[in-house]
mmCIF file of C-alpha atoms in Angstrom:
data_model
loop_
_atom_site.group_PDB
_atom_site.id
_atom_site.type_symbol
_atom_site.label_atom_id
_atom_site.label_comp_id
_atom_site.label_asym_id
_atom_site.label_seq_id
_atom_site.Cartn_x
_atom_site.Cartn_y
_atom_site.Cartn_z
ATOM 1 C CA MET A 1 152.421 159.584 87.446
ATOM 2 C CA ARG A 2 150.751 161.463 90.276
ATOM 3 C CA THR A 3 147.355 162.993 89.514
ATOM 4 C CA SER A 4 146.071 166.361 90.669
ATOM 5 C CA GLY A 5 143.963 164.437 93.204
ATOM 6 C CA ASP A 6 147.092 162.918 94.697
ATOM 7 C CA LEU A 7 148.658 166.369 94.994
ATOM 8 C CA THR A 8 145.518 167.666 96.703
ATOM 9 C CA THR A 9 145.748 164.846 99.239
ATOM 10 C CA ILE A 10 149.421 165.593 99.884
ATOM 11 C CA THR A 11 148.676 169.318 100.248
ATOM 12 C CA ASP A 12 145.864 168.640 102.721
ATOM 13 C CA SER A 13 148.138 166.330 104.730
ATOM 14 C CA LEU A 14 150.789 169.057 104.964
ATOM 15 C CA ARG A 15 148.204 171.574 106.142
ATOM 16 C CA GLU A 16 147.240 169.212 108.962
ATOM 17 C CA LEU A 17 150.839 168.575 109.953
ATOM 18 C CA HIS A 18 151.843 170.019 113.331
ATOM 19 C CA PHE A 19 154.686 169.668 115.819
ATOM 20 C CA ASP A 20 154.296 169.494 119.577
ATOM 21 C CA ASP A 21 155.996 172.159 121.667
ATOM 22 C CA ASP A 22 157.498 169.468 123.903
ATOM 23 C CA MET A 23 159.252 167.590 121.086
ATOM 24 C CA SER A 24 162.810 166.463 121.848
ATOM 25 C CA GLY A 25 165.906 167.864 120.206
ATOM 26 C CA ARG A 26 166.400 164.645 118.275
ATOM 27 C CA ALA A 27 162.827 164.735 117.064
ATOM 28 C CA ALA A 28 163.207 168.354 115.954
ATOM 29 C CA PHE A 29 166.411 167.495 114.079
ATOM 30 C CA ASP A 30 164.807 164.508 112.341
ATOM 31 C CA ALA A 31 161.733 166.572 111.443
ATOM 32 C CA MET A 32 163.871 169.307 109.944
ATOM 33 C CA THR A 33 165.870 166.762 107.933
ATOM 34 C CA ALA A 34 162.634 165.327 106.526
ATOM 35 C CA LEU A 35 161.292 168.808 105.706
ATOM 36 C CA VAL A 36 164.490 169.740 103.870
ATOM 37 C CA THR A 37 164.199 166.567 101.774
ATOM 38 C CA LEU A 38 160.525 167.341 101.168
ATOM 39 C CA ARG A 39 161.394 170.866 100.061
ATOM 40 C CA ASN A 40 164.059 169.557 97.697
ATOM 41 C CA LEU A 41 161.569 167.106 96.176
ATOM 42 C CA ILE A 42 158.917 169.794 95.756
ATOM 43 C CA GLU A 43 161.395 172.071 93.975
ATOM 44 C CA HIS A 44 162.451 169.145 91.757
ATOM 45 C CA HIS A 45 158.875 168.356 90.777
ATOM 46 C CA ALA A 46 158.131 172.049 90.298
ATOM 47 C CA ALA A 47 161.004 172.272 87.789
ATOM 48 C CA THR A 48 159.612 169.206 86.022
ATOM 49 C CA VAL A 49 156.176 170.814 85.693
ATOM 50 C CA VAL A 50 157.755 174.072 84.526
ATOM 51 C CA GLY A 51 159.312 172.075 81.701
ATOM 52 C CA HIS A 52 155.861 170.742 80.784
ATOM 53 C CA LEU A 53 154.360 174.235 80.908
ATOM 54 C CA ASP A 54 157.011 175.379 78.464
ATOM 55 C CA ARG A 55 156.650 172.354 76.172
ATOM 56 C CA LEU A 56 152.854 172.660 76.078
ATOM 57 C CA GLY A 57 152.941 176.405 75.401
ATOM 58 C CA VAL A 58 150.636 177.188 78.337
ATOM 59 C CA ALA A 59 152.224 180.592 78.959
ATOM 60 C CA THR A 60 152.146 181.463 75.249
ATOM 61 C CA ASP A 61 148.442 180.623 75.119
ATOM 62 C CA HIS A 62 147.935 183.297 77.795
ATOM 63 C CA GLY A 63 150.084 185.845 75.983
ATOM 64 C CA ARG A 64 152.900 185.566 78.513
ATOM 65 C CA LYS A 65 156.404 184.228 78.933
ATOM 66 C CA VAL A 66 156.862 181.240 81.226
ATOM 67 C CA SER A 67 158.608 183.477 83.786
ATOM 68 C CA GLU A 68 155.693 185.921 83.746
ATOM 69 C CA LEU A 69 153.189 183.099 84.216
ATOM 70 C CA LEU A 70 155.105 181.755 87.225
ATOM 71 C CA ILE A 71 155.321 185.205 88.802
ATOM 72 C CA VAL A 72 151.567 185.697 88.345
ATOM 73 C CA MET A 73 151.081 182.316 90.044
ATOM 74 C CA GLY A 74 152.869 183.683 93.105
ATOM 75 C CA LEU A 75 156.554 182.817 92.694
ATOM 76 C CA ALA A 76 159.248 185.387 93.328
ATOM 77 C CA PRO A 77 161.079 186.395 90.112
ATOM 78 C CA ALA A 78 164.356 184.824 91.285
ATOM 79 C CA VAL A 79 162.624 181.518 92.080
ATOM 80 C CA ALA A 80 160.813 181.510 88.722
ATOM 81 C CA SER A 81 164.085 182.083 86.858
ATOM 82 C CA ARG A 82 165.807 179.324 88.829
ATOM 83 C CA LEU A 83 163.097 176.759 88.049
ATOM 84 C CA ILE A 84 163.252 177.630 84.351
ATOM 85 C CA ARG A 85 167.026 177.142 84.304
ATOM 86 C CA ILE A 86 166.763 173.820 86.129
ATOM 87 C CA ALA A 87 164.063 172.613 83.729
ATOM 88 C CA ALA A 88 166.253 173.486 80.745
ATOM 89 C CA ALA A 89 169.287 171.672 82.212
ATOM 90 C CA ARG A 90 167.472 168.410 83.024
ATOM 91 C CA THR A 91 167.888 166.779 79.608
ATOM 92 C CA LYS A 92 171.615 167.542 79.414
ATOM 93 C CA LEU A 93 172.471 166.574 82.982
ATOM 94 C CA PRO A 94 170.710 163.283 83.888
ATOM 95 C CA THR A 95 173.095 162.544 86.776
ATOM 96 C CA LEU A 96 172.239 165.858 88.396
ATOM 97 C CA GLY A 97 168.542 165.183 87.786
ATOM 98 C CA ALA A 98 168.798 161.790 89.494
ATOM 99 C CA HIS A 99 170.222 163.320 92.666
ATOM 100 C CA ALA A 100 167.488 165.983 92.606
ATOM 101 C CA ALA A 101 164.817 163.288 92.168
ATOM 102 C CA ASP A 102 166.090 161.609 95.340
ATOM 103 C CA GLY A 103 165.635 164.832 97.276
ATOM 104 C CA ALA A 104 169.326 164.787 98.122
ATOM 105 C CA ILE A 105 170.176 168.228 96.752
ATOM 106 C CA SER A 106 168.446 171.595 97.014
ATOM 107 C CA ALA A 107 167.205 173.568 94.024
ATOM 108 C CA GLU A 108 169.771 176.277 94.767
ATOM 109 C CA HIS A 109 172.596 173.730 94.529
ATOM 110 C CA VAL A 110 171.091 172.075 91.453
ATOM 111 C CA ASP A 111 170.988 175.497 89.798
ATOM 112 C CA ALA A 112 174.570 176.268 90.845
ATOM 113 C CA VAL A 113 175.814 173.009 89.318
ATOM 114 C CA GLY A 114 173.821 173.590 86.125
ATOM 115 C CA LYS A 115 175.135 177.134 85.761
ATOM 116 C CA GLY A 116 178.628 175.878 86.550
ATOM 117 C CA VAL A 117 178.521 173.354 83.706
ATOM 118 C CA GLU A 118 177.315 176.043 81.295
ATOM 119 C CA HIS A 119 180.081 178.348 82.471
ATOM 120 C CA VAL A 120 182.780 175.765 81.781
ATOM 121 C CA ALA A 121 181.256 175.007 78.369
ATOM 122 C CA THR A 122 181.287 178.704 77.517
ATOM 123 C CA ARG A 123 184.937 179.023 78.510
ATOM 124 C CA SER A 124 186.069 176.103 76.359
ATOM 125 C CA ALA A 125 187.301 176.918 72.850
ATOM 126 C CA GLU A 126 185.856 173.606 71.665
ATOM 127 C CA PRO A 127 182.422 172.064 72.347
ATOM 128 C CA ILE A 128 182.504 169.738 75.336
ATOM 129 C CA ASP A 129 181.229 166.178 74.776
ATOM 130 C CA ASP A 130 179.020 164.104 77.080
ATOM 131 C CA PRO A 131 181.882 162.380 78.953
ATOM 132 C CA ALA A 132 183.522 165.756 79.638
ATOM 133 C CA ARG A 133 180.193 167.175 80.788
ATOM 134 C CA LEU A 134 179.702 164.203 83.129
ATOM 135 C CA ASN A 135 183.167 164.798 84.615
ATOM 136 C CA ILE A 136 182.289 168.436 85.280
ATOM 137 C CA VAL A 137 178.957 167.511 86.895
ATOM 138 C CA THR A 138 180.693 164.901 89.056
ATOM 139 C CA ASP A 139 183.329 167.408 90.132
ATOM 140 C CA LEU A 140 180.752 170.052 91.044
ATOM 141 C CA LEU A 141 178.519 167.533 92.837
ATOM 142 C CA ALA A 142 181.535 166.467 94.864
ATOM 143 C CA GLN A 143 181.818 170.083 95.964
ATOM 144 C CA PHE A 144 178.185 169.979 97.113
ATOM 145 C CA PHE A 145 178.575 166.721 99.045
ATOM 146 C CA SER A 146 181.670 168.138 100.746
ATOM 147 C CA GLY A 147 179.525 170.974 102.100
ATOM 148 C CA ALA A 148 180.075 173.750 99.517
ATOM 149 C CA THR A 149 177.497 176.515 99.216
ATOM 150 C CA PRO A 150 176.010 177.485 95.811
ATOM 151 C CA ALA A 151 178.372 180.477 95.697
ATOM 152 C CA GLU A 152 181.376 178.228 96.399
ATOM 153 C CA ILE A 153 180.268 175.841 93.662
ATOM 154 C CA GLY A 154 180.138 178.825 91.316
ATOM 155 C CA LYS A 155 183.686 179.837 92.252
ATOM 156 C CA HIS A 156 184.920 176.287 91.678
ATOM 157 C CA ALA A 157 183.221 176.283 88.267
ATOM 158 C CA ARG A 158 185.111 179.451 87.382
ATOM 159 C CA ARG A 159 188.375 177.719 88.242
ATOM 160 C CA LEU A 160 187.398 174.755 86.063
ATOM 161 C CA GLY A 161 186.469 177.187 83.294
ATOM 162 C CA ASN A 162 189.856 178.865 83.473
ATOM 163 C CA GLN A 163 191.528 175.455 83.250
ATOM 164 C CA HIS A 164 189.445 174.455 80.204
ATOM 165 C CA ALA A 165 190.195 177.770 78.514
ATOM 166 C CA GLU A 166 193.901 177.246 79.109
ATOM 167 C CA ASP A 167 193.814 173.640 77.884
ATOM 168 C CA THR A 168 191.774 174.371 74.735
ATOM 169 C CA GLY A 169 193.181 177.755 73.769
ATOM 170 C CA GLY A 170 190.174 179.766 74.928
ATOM 171 C CA LEU A 171 190.227 183.324 76.265
ATOM 172 C CA PRO A 172 191.184 183.990 79.876
ATOM 173 C CA ALA A 173 188.178 184.939 81.987
ATOM 174 C CA SER A 174 189.385 188.515 82.328
ATOM 175 C CA GLU A 175 189.108 189.051 78.553
ATOM 176 C CA ASP A 176 186.058 186.943 77.705
ATOM 177 C CA ARG A 177 183.178 189.230 76.737
ATOM 178 C CA ASN A 178 180.786 186.266 76.623
ATOM 179 C CA LEU A 179 180.911 186.100 80.410
ATOM 180 C CA ASN A 180 179.724 189.691 80.854
ATOM 181 C CA ALA A 181 176.514 189.942 82.826
ATOM 182 C CA LEU A 182 174.489 192.608 84.611
ATOM 183 C CA THR A 183 171.566 191.819 86.881
ATOM 184 C CA HIS A 184 169.184 194.154 88.666
ATOM 185 C CA ASP A 185 166.289 193.478 91.011
ATOM 186 C CA VAL A 186 164.012 195.627 93.146
ATOM 187 C CA ASP A 187 164.323 194.707 96.836
ATOM 188 C CA GLY A 188 161.678 194.807 99.549
ATOM 189 C CA ASP A 189 162.373 198.476 100.260
ATOM 190 C CA GLY A 190 161.711 199.472 96.660
ATOM 191 C CA ARG A 191 165.411 200.028 95.914
ATOM 192 C CA LEU A 192 167.208 198.708 92.853
ATOM 193 C CA GLN A 193 170.064 196.273 93.539
ATOM 194 C CA VAL A 194 172.576 196.127 90.667
ATOM 195 C CA ARG A 195 175.420 193.642 90.149
ATOM 196 C CA ALA A 196 177.763 193.573 87.163
ATOM 197 C CA ASP A 197 180.408 191.052 86.063
ATOM 198 C CA LEU A 198 182.555 192.664 83.332
ATOM 199 C CA ASN A 199 185.597 191.782 81.261
ATOM 200 C CA THR A 200 188.771 193.880 81.346
ATOM 201 C CA GLU A 201 187.829 196.229 78.512
ATOM 202 C CA VAL A 202 184.339 197.099 79.688
ATOM 203 C CA GLY A 203 185.522 197.143 83.301
ATOM 204 C CA GLU A 204 188.202 199.687 82.396
ATOM 205 C CA LYS A 205 185.630 201.915 80.692
ATOM 206 C CA PHE A 206 183.381 201.719 83.744
ATOM 207 C CA SER A 207 186.222 202.363 86.190
ATOM 208 C CA ALA A 208 187.493 205.336 84.187
ATOM 209 C CA ALA A 209 184.012 206.878 84.076
ATOM 210 C CA MET A 210 183.564 206.337 87.804
ATOM 211 C CA GLU A 211 186.978 207.866 88.533
ATOM 212 C CA GLU A 212 186.044 211.024 86.668
ATOM 213 C CA LEU A 213 182.414 211.398 87.675
ATOM 214 C CA ALA A 214 182.791 210.288 91.318
ATOM 215 C CA ALA A 215 185.600 212.708 92.187
ATOM 216 C CA PRO A 216 185.052 214.441 95.567
ATOM 217 C CA ARG A 217 183.763 218.014 95.435
ATOM 218 C CA PRO A 218 183.620 220.534 98.281
ATOM 219 C CA GLU A 219 180.489 221.378 100.225
ATOM 220 C CA PRO A 220 179.029 224.897 99.766
ATOM 221 C CA ASP A 221 180.921 226.156 102.827
ATOM 222 C CA GLY A 222 184.216 224.846 101.459
ATOM 223 C CA SER A 223 184.421 221.805 103.722
ATOM 224 C CA PRO A 224 185.361 218.391 102.250
ATOM 225 C CA ASP A 225 182.774 216.319 100.400
ATOM 226 C CA ALA A 226 180.482 214.748 102.997
ATOM 227 C CA ARG A 227 179.559 211.863 100.681
ATOM 228 C CA GLY A 228 181.313 208.544 101.162
ATOM 229 C CA PRO A 229 182.841 206.617 98.232
ATOM 230 C CA GLU A 230 179.774 204.418 97.726
ATOM 231 C CA ARG A 231 177.414 207.408 97.558
ATOM 232 C CA ARG A 232 179.777 209.237 95.183
ATOM 233 C CA HIS A 233 179.880 206.230 92.874
ATOM 234 C CA ALA A 234 176.085 205.931 92.926
ATOM 235 C CA ASP A 235 175.814 209.616 91.978
ATOM 236 C CA ALA A 236 178.352 209.002 89.196
ATOM 237 C CA LEU A 237 176.185 206.200 87.786
ATOM 238 C CA GLU A 238 173.216 208.574 87.690
ATOM 239 C CA ALA A 239 175.394 211.127 85.883
ATOM 240 C CA LEU A 240 176.277 208.477 83.276
ATOM 241 C CA LEU A 241 172.580 207.776 82.683
ATOM 242 C CA ASP A 242 171.833 211.492 82.296
ATOM 243 C CA ILE A 243 174.749 211.959 79.896
ATOM 244 C CA ALA A 244 173.472 209.064 77.783
ATOM 245 C CA ALA A 245 169.974 210.541 77.797
ATOM 246 C CA ARG A 246 171.249 213.871 76.440
ATOM 247 C CA SER A 247 172.875 212.223 73.408
ATOM 248 C CA GLY A 248 175.826 214.571 73.707
ATOM 249 C CA ASP A 249 173.736 217.751 73.406
ATOM 250 C CA ALA A 250 174.432 219.500 76.690
ATOM 251 C CA ALA A 251 172.112 222.460 76.098
ATOM 252 C CA SER A 252 168.994 220.457 75.274
ATOM 253 C CA ALA A 253 166.603 218.762 77.640
ATOM 254 C CA PRO A 254 167.322 215.053 78.168
ATOM 255 C CA ARG A 255 165.270 212.519 76.296
ATOM 256 C CA HIS A 256 162.549 211.211 78.577
ATOM 257 C CA GLN A 257 163.744 208.212 80.581
ATOM 258 C CA MET A 258 160.766 207.909 82.921
ATOM 259 C CA LEU A 259 156.988 207.892 82.661
ATOM 260 C CA VAL A 260 155.261 208.886 85.910
ATOM 261 C CA SER A 261 151.611 207.823 86.273
ATOM 262 C CA VAL A 262 149.560 210.055 88.572
ATOM 263 C CA PRO A 263 145.978 208.950 89.389
ATOM 264 C CA ALA A 264 143.621 211.881 88.879
ATOM 265 C CA ASP A 265 141.638 211.130 92.062
ATOM 266 C CA THR A 266 144.619 210.176 94.254
ATOM 267 C CA PRO A 267 147.673 212.180 93.117
ATOM 268 C CA ASP A 268 149.607 211.039 96.196
ATOM 269 C CA LEU A 269 149.703 207.537 94.664
ATOM 270 C CA ALA A 270 152.008 208.435 91.769
ATOM 271 C CA GLU A 271 154.218 205.601 90.568
ATOM 272 C CA LEU A 272 156.927 204.595 88.108
ATOM 273 C CA PRO A 273 156.452 201.535 85.849
ATOM 274 C CA PHE A 274 159.542 199.679 87.107
ATOM 275 C CA MET A 275 160.245 201.033 90.588
ATOM 276 C CA GLY A 276 156.735 201.584 91.944
ATOM 277 C CA SER A 277 155.307 204.293 94.197
ATOM 278 C CA LEU A 278 156.728 207.790 94.753
ATOM 279 C CA THR A 279 156.473 210.339 97.525
ATOM 280 C CA GLU A 280 155.162 213.793 96.661
ATOM 281 C CA ALA A 281 158.618 215.312 97.267
ATOM 282 C CA THR A 282 160.264 212.913 94.817
ATOM 283 C CA LEU A 283 157.493 213.539 92.294
ATOM 284 C CA ARG A 284 158.269 217.259 92.469
ATOM 285 C CA THR A 285 161.959 216.563 91.932
ATOM 286 C CA LEU A 286 161.309 214.386 88.889
ATOM 287 C CA THR A 287 158.857 216.821 87.328
ATOM 288 C CA CYS A 288 160.949 219.935 87.968
ATOM 289 C CA ASP A 289 162.986 219.631 84.788
ATOM 290 C CA THR A 290 164.465 216.199 84.373
ATOM 291 C CA THR A 291 163.711 213.204 82.198
ATOM 292 C CA ALA A 292 160.187 212.444 83.393
ATOM 293 C CA THR A 293 156.918 212.632 81.497
ATOM 294 C CA VAL A 294 153.844 212.835 83.711
ATOM 295 C CA ALA A 295 150.639 211.042 82.705
ATOM 296 C CA ILE A 296 147.438 211.858 84.612
ATOM 297 C CA VAL A 297 145.424 208.606 84.492
ATOM 298 C CA ASP A 298 141.899 207.551 85.387
ATOM 299 C CA GLY A 299 140.864 204.543 87.444
ATOM 300 C CA GLU A 300 141.509 202.226 84.477
ATOM 301 C CA GLN A 301 145.037 203.597 83.941
ATOM 302 C CA VAL A 302 143.973 205.392 80.763
ATOM 303 C CA PRO A 303 145.889 208.684 80.261
ATOM 304 C CA MET A 304 143.660 211.744 80.619
ATOM 305 C CA GLU A 305 146.389 214.350 80.263
ATOM 306 C CA MET A 306 150.120 214.403 79.572
ATOM 307 C CA SER A 307 152.560 216.814 81.218
ATOM 308 C CA LYS A 308 153.074 220.144 79.498
ATOM 309 C CA GLU A 309 156.425 220.653 77.802
ATOM 310 C CA LYS A 310 156.402 224.280 79.019
ATOM 311 C CA ARG A 311 157.623 223.012 82.395
ATOM 312 C CA LEU A 312 160.943 222.040 80.749
ATOM 313 C CA PHE A 313 163.643 224.614 80.105
ATOM 314 C CA PRO A 314 163.967 224.886 76.295
ATOM 315 C CA PRO A 315 167.419 224.990 74.627
ATOM 316 C CA HIS A 316 167.721 228.795 74.566
ATOM 317 C CA LEU A 317 167.005 229.050 78.315
ATOM 318 C CA ARG A 318 169.353 226.166 79.072
ATOM 319 C CA LYS A 319 172.100 228.021 77.223
ATOM 320 C CA ALA A 320 171.316 231.091 79.315
ATOM 321 C CA LEU A 321 171.488 229.024 82.522
ATOM 322 C CA HIS A 322 174.832 227.588 81.406
ATOM 323 C CA LYS A 323 176.123 231.086 80.669
ATOM 324 C CA ARG A 324 175.019 232.566 84.018
ATOM 325 C CA ASP A 325 175.548 229.656 86.451
ATOM 326 C CA GLN A 326 178.379 227.848 84.608
ATOM 327 C CA CYS A 327 177.979 224.767 86.847
ATOM 328 C CA CYS A 328 175.855 223.325 89.656
ATOM 329 C CA ILE A 329 175.262 226.319 91.914
ATOM 330 C CA LYS A 330 175.704 224.157 95.039
ATOM 331 C CA CYS A 331 178.669 221.849 94.359
ATOM 332 C CA GLY A 332 180.284 223.033 91.126
ATOM 333 C CA VAL A 333 179.644 219.940 88.993
ATOM 334 C CA ALA A 334 179.923 220.705 85.253
ATOM 335 C CA ALA A 335 176.858 222.310 83.679
ATOM 336 C CA THR A 336 176.552 219.416 81.221
ATOM 337 C CA ARG A 337 175.670 217.152 84.150
ATOM 338 C CA CYS A 338 173.051 219.472 85.652
ATOM 339 C CA GLN A 339 169.285 219.751 85.560
ATOM 340 C CA GLY A 340 167.219 222.898 85.368
ATOM 341 C CA HIS A 341 165.468 223.680 88.661
ATOM 342 C CA HIS A 342 162.464 225.979 89.095
ATOM 343 C CA LEU A 343 162.905 228.196 92.164
ATOM 344 C CA VAL A 344 159.107 228.374 92.344
ATOM 345 C CA HIS A 345 157.925 224.950 91.214
ATOM 346 C CA TRP A 346 155.930 224.920 88.004
ATOM 347 C CA ALA A 347 153.133 223.028 89.818
ATOM 348 C CA ASP A 348 152.848 226.037 92.187
ATOM 349 C CA GLY A 349 152.534 228.516 89.342
ATOM 350 C CA GLY A 350 156.238 229.080 88.733
ATOM 351 C CA ILE A 351 157.012 230.022 85.148
ATOM 352 C CA THR A 352 159.858 228.764 83.015
ATOM 353 C CA VAL A 353 162.063 231.845 82.703
ATOM 354 C CA LEU A 354 165.719 232.552 83.465
ATOM 355 C CA ASP A 355 165.017 234.379 86.740
ATOM 356 C CA ASN A 356 163.029 231.379 88.030
ATOM 357 C CA GLY A 357 165.674 228.794 87.207
ATOM 358 C CA CYS A 358 169.131 227.565 88.140
ATOM 359 C CA LEU A 359 171.436 224.629 87.466
ATOM 360 C CA LEU A 360 171.648 221.774 89.978
ATOM 361 C CA CYS A 361 173.224 218.337 89.645
ATOM 362 C CA PRO A 362 170.856 215.435 90.503
ATOM 363 C CA SER A 363 172.357 214.993 93.994
ATOM 364 C CA CYS A 364 172.060 218.673 94.918
ATOM 365 C CA HIS A 365 168.651 218.844 93.263
ATOM 366 C CA ALA A 366 167.497 216.172 95.706
ATOM 367 C CA ASP A 367 168.933 218.233 98.595
ATOM 368 C CA ILE A 368 166.693 221.143 97.586
ATOM 369 C CA HIS A 369 163.559 219.009 97.437
ATOM 370 C CA HIS A 370 164.261 216.671 100.367
ATOM 371 C CA ASN A 371 166.899 217.994 102.751
ATOM 372 C CA GLY A 372 165.881 221.531 103.666
ATOM 373 C CA TRP A 373 168.052 223.546 101.244
ATOM 374 C CA GLU A 374 166.392 226.455 99.441
ATOM 375 C CA VAL A 375 167.285 228.568 96.428
ATOM 376 C CA ILE A 376 166.273 232.219 96.065
ATOM 377 C CA MET A 377 167.014 234.784 93.382
ATOM 378 C CA GLY A 378 169.112 237.725 94.601
ATOM 379 C CA HIS A 379 168.801 241.370 93.565
ATOM 380 C CA ASP A 380 171.907 240.674 91.488
ATOM 381 C CA ARG A 381 169.787 238.232 89.385
ATOM 382 C CA HIS A 382 171.969 235.322 90.493
ATOM 383 C CA PRO A 383 170.725 232.336 92.528
ATOM 384 C CA TRP A 384 171.636 232.119 96.233
ATOM 385 C CA LEU A 385 171.460 229.057 98.475
ATOM 386 C CA ILE A 386 169.826 229.056 101.910
ATOM 387 C CA PRO A 387 171.180 226.146 103.991
ATOM 388 C CA PRO A 388 168.985 224.227 106.445
ATOM 389 C CA VAL A 389 169.282 224.935 110.180
ATOM 390 C CA SER A 390 171.209 221.672 110.597
ATOM 391 C CA VAL A 391 173.980 223.130 108.412
ATOM 392 C CA ASP A 392 173.814 226.774 109.528
ATOM 393 C CA PRO A 393 171.549 227.762 112.465
ATOM 394 C CA HIS A 394 171.478 231.338 111.109
ATOM 395 C CA ARG A 395 170.631 230.176 107.563
ATOM 396 C CA ARG A 396 172.956 232.743 106.001
ATOM 397 C CA PRO A 397 172.700 232.947 102.186
ATOM 398 C CA ILE A 398 175.516 231.357 100.182
ATOM 399 C CA PRO A 399 176.279 232.604 96.665
ATOM 400 C CA ALA A 400 176.242 230.296 93.667
ATOM 401 C CA TYR A 401 179.355 228.154 93.289
ATOM 402 C CA ASN A 402 180.805 230.188 90.411
ATOM 403 C CA ARG A 403 180.584 233.405 92.489
ATOM 404 C CA ARG A 404 182.066 232.229 95.788
ATOM 405 C CA THR A 405 185.455 233.774 95.082
ATOM 406 C CA LEU A 406 183.841 237.198 95.327
ATOM 407 C CA ASN A 407 183.795 239.160 98.595
ATOM 408 C CA LEU A 408 180.456 238.410 100.210
ATOM 409 C CA ASP A 409 180.432 241.803 101.986
ATOM 410 C CA ASN A 410 180.379 243.607 98.656
ATOM 411 C CA LEU A 411 177.673 241.532 97.040
ATOM 412 C CA PRO A 412 174.077 242.760 96.867
ATOM 413 C CA ALA A 413 171.892 241.270 99.582
ATOM 414 C CA ALA A 414 169.760 238.314 98.565
ATOM 415 C CA ALA A 415 166.097 238.996 98.087
#
């Protein structure tokens, strides 16, 4: 067994390694081949050590999960998860482990084969024995040696799974709830990437909700919806989350879904616990009247003050907003999917009263805070929209959606 001293020597040797600029093409190819093998071996040994960390309870001793410990040590979350899966599969799949120990197969391919075997086992109505498992590993490894990518190995495993389900009386993949999965990760731009793999029943529920909530709606001037299908579906997903947060009570404020931490000394460094930092404009949108609770914290992240509930429209004012506006004043989305918006933001001294509020769906709410749209209260005590110059160079007021069938010439001028 290699000692830590041996690893230090190897590490130092790699640091001193360098390649001449005048190396030949053949030399570059051979060097790259050796480096790929070296990488494969390092990933293999890393998975081995991860198994020891788990067995020895090192992460537990530090009050963490193994994945958390690996992330703290500098690994990306996806890499940490992959090493944990490989470590868990080693005892069941010795043939796969032998190829990995030779440096012949990358960690990504090892993981794909391991996940593929588990997929086939899940699809089978009966437990698979060791000979059957070896056949599956051999089949998937053959895919690798024929040049298949990890994704292609995964697709082949799904075909094998379908065959096993058919042979053993298992469910077809389209109806198997055990295969359902949803993953989400924050990318380098601070955006959440979501991927779902759903059976027929859940997929139908999702598709039906998207069909209803992502329907096109006209722009304030009556022109067709400027949002593309992908943006409309993203807005529909947000609507689903807001509907869930309201627990079916349309007139009440949503249950809090977000906790915004705002440093007392540096309020421009506000952040969310999962998604990270916020701009001031987004902070104003979240704190206008949505599902966010604001915590003012000191340098040690200890809350000094929590946001005042008076900034939220209480049930009786929400009912009044529903009665007056009937829907989103900009696009006409149902009132049950709207947020209360302060015309004069509560942080700027605006009070929570009917004449300082209106209904906006999350998408249109963002337009007010980010994209140059304004809302004013007219002499008729109804909200009016002022479009940005990019939409209307004259910035002519537009009545609320539920009042656009009226003759604009006969309406009282906006304040």
